[in-house]
Short mmCIF file of C-alpha atoms in Angstrom, two decimals:
data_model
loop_
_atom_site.label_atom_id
_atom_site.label_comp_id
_atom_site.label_asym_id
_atom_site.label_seq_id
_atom_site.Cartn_x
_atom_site.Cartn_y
_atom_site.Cartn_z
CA UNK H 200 -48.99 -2.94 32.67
CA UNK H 201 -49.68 1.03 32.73
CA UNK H 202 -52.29 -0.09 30.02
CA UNK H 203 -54.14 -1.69 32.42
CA UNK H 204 -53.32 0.72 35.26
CA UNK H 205 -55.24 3.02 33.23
CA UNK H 206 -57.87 0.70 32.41
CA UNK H 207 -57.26 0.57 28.47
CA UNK H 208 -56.95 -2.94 28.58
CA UNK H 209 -58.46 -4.38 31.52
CA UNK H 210 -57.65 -8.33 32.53
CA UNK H 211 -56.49 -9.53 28.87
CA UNK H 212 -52.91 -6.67 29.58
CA UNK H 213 -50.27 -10.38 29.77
CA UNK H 214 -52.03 -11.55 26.50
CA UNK H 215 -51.32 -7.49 24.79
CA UNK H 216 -47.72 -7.45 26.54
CA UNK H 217 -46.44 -10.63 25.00
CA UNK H 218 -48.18 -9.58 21.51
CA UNK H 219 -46.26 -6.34 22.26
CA UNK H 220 -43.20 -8.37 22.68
CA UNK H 221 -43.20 -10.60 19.85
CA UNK H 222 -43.95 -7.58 17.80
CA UNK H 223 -40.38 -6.11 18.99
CA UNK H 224 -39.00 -8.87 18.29
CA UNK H 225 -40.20 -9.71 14.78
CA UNK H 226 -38.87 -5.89 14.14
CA UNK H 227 -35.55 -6.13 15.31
CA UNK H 228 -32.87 -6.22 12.83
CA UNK H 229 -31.21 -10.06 12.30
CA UNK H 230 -27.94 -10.37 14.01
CA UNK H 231 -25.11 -9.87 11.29
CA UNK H 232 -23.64 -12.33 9.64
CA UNK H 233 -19.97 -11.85 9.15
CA UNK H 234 -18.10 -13.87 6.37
CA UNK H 235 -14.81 -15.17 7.50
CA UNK H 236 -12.15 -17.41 5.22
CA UNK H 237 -11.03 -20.07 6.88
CA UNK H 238 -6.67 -19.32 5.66
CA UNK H 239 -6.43 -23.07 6.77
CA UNK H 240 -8.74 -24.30 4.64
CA UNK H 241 -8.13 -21.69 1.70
CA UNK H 242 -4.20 -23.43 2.22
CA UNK H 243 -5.34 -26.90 1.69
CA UNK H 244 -7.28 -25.77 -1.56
CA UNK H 245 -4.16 -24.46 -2.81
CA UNK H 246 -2.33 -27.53 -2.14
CA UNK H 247 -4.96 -29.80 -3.28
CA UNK H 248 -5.41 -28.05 -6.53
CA UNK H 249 -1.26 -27.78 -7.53
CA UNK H 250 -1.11 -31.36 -6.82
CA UNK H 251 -4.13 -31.89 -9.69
CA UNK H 252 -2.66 -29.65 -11.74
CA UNK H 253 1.02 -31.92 -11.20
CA UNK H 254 -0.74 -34.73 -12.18
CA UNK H 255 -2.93 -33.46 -14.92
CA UNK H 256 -2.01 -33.20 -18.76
CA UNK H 257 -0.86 -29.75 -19.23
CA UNK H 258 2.01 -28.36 -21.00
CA UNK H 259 5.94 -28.50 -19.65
CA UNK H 260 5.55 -24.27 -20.09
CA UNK H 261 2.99 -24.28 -17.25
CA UNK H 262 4.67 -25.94 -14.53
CA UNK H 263 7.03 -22.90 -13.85
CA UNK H 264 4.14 -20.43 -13.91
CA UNK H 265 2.51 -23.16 -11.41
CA UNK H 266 5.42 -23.25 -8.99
CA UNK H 267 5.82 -19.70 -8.74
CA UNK H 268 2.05 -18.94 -8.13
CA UNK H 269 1.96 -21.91 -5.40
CA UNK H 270 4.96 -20.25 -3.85
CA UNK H 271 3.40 -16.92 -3.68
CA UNK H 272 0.07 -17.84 -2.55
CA UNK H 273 1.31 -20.00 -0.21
CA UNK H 274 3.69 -17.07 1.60
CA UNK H 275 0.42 -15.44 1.52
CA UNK H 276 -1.18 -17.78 3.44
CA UNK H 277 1.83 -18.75 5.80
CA UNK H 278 0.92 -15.29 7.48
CA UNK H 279 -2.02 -15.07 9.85
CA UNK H 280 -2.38 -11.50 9.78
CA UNK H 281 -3.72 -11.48 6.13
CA UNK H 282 -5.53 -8.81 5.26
CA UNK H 283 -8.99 -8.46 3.94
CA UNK H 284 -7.66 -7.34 0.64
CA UNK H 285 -5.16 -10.17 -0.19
CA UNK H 286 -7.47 -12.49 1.36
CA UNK H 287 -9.69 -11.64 -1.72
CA UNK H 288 -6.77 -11.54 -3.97
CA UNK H 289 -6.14 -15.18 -2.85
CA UNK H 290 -9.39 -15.84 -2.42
CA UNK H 291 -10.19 -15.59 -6.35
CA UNK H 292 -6.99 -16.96 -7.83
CA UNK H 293 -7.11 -20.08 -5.80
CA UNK H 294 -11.01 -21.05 -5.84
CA UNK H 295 -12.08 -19.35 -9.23
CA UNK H 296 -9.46 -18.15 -11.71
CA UNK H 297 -6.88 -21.07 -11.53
CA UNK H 298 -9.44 -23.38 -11.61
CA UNK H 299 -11.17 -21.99 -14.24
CA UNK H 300 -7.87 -21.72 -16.60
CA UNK H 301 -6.84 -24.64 -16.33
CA UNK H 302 -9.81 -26.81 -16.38
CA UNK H 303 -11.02 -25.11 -19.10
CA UNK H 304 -7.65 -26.50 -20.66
CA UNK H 305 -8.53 -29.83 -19.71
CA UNK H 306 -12.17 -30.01 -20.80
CA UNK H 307 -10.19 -30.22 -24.32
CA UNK H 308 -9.55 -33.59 -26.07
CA UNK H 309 -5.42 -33.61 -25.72
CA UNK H 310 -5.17 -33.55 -29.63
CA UNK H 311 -7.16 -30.19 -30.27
CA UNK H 312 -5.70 -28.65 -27.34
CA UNK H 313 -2.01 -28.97 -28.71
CA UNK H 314 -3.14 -27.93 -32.37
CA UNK H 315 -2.27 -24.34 -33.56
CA UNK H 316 -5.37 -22.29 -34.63
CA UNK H 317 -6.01 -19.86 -37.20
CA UNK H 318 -4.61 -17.22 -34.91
CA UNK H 319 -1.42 -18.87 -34.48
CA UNK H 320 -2.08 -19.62 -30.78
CA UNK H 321 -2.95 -23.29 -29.57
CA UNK H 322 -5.28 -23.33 -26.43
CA UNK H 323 -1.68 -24.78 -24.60
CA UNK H 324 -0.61 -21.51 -25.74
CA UNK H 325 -3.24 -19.96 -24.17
CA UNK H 326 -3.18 -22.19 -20.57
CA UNK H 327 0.61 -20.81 -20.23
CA UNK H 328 -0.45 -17.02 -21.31
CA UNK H 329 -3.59 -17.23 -18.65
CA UNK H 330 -1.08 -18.64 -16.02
CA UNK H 331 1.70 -16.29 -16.50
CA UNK H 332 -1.02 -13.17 -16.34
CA UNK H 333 -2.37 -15.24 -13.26
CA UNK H 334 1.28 -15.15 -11.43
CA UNK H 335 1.44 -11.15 -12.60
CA UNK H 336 -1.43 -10.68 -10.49
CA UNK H 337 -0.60 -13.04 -7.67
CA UNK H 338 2.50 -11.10 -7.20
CA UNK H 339 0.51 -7.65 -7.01
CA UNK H 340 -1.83 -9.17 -4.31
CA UNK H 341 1.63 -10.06 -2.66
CA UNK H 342 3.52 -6.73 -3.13
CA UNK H 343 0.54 -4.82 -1.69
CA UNK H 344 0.39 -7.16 1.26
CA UNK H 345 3.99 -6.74 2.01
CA UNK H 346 4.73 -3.53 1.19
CA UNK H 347 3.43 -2.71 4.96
CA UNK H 348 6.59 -4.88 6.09
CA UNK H 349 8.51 -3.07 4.39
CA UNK H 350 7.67 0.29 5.37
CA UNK H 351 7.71 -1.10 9.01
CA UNK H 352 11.26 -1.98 8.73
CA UNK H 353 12.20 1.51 6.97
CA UNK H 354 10.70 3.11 9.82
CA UNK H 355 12.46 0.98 12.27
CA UNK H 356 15.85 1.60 10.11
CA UNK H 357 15.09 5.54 10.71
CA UNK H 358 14.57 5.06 14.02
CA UNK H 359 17.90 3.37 14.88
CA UNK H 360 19.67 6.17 13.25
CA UNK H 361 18.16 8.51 14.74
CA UNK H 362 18.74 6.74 18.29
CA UNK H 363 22.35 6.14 17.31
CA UNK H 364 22.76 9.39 16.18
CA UNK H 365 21.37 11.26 19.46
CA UNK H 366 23.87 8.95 21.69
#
């Protein structure tokens, strides 16, 4: 409008101010996108892939190792106020390396999979190795998480002393 004020523009100033506009616009950084992980959803993968697993050919040695890293994973996900790090800890273990261990097992014809190999391993051998490392790591994801309740009730434990030791 001071464009045409000032005669730069004369009658054609609406046309320049919506070309003016639309060139803000077009500038203007996109509105961020923030990635979010549905726990829900992340809890019924969990479940969904243990009860495959249940029913699937694999060894008697895996089924512990697939217990204990359902159990841990799902405490994990029992608590809403996951954080963004075990999120990703769960994250990966339930939708990439699980999967990826133990369908690799299962790609294999049953009779080459229970065969020993040169090395003296079979790729059963291997499955229950791959899970067991899989429920080391599950557990870290799960110390780290909870080591913050922990330290909340050691400082609540200090504080009682202290407040029963003042009275």
């Amino acid at each position: 409008m001071l464009l045409h004020v000032f005669g730069v523009v004369g009658g054609v100033w609406p046309v320049v101010v919506v070309g003016l506009y639309l060139v803000g616009a077009l500038a203007a950084p996109p509105e961020k996108i923030v990635l979010t992980t549905d726990l829900a959803s992340l809890r019924e993968e969990l479940d969904s892939l243990v009860a495959k697993i249940r029913a699937a050919r694999v060894p008697a040695e895996a089924t512990p190792h697939v217990e204990a890293l359902a159990d841990v994973l799902g405490s994990l996900l029992a608590r809403p106020d996951l954080d963004a790090d075990a999120t990703y800890g769960v994250t990966r273990l339930v939708r990439t390396d699980i999967p990826l261990a133990v369908q690799t097992y299962l790609n294999l014809p049953w009779w080459f999979a229970v065969a020993k190999k040169v090395n003296g391993t079979s790729a059963a051998d291997e499955l229950v190795a791959q899970l067991g490392l899989l429920e080391v790591d599950a557990k870290a994801v799960a110390g780290q998480f909870f080591d913050t309740d922990v330290r909340k009730q050691a400082d609540h434990t200090r504080y009682l002393r202290e407040r029963t030791q003042e009275g």
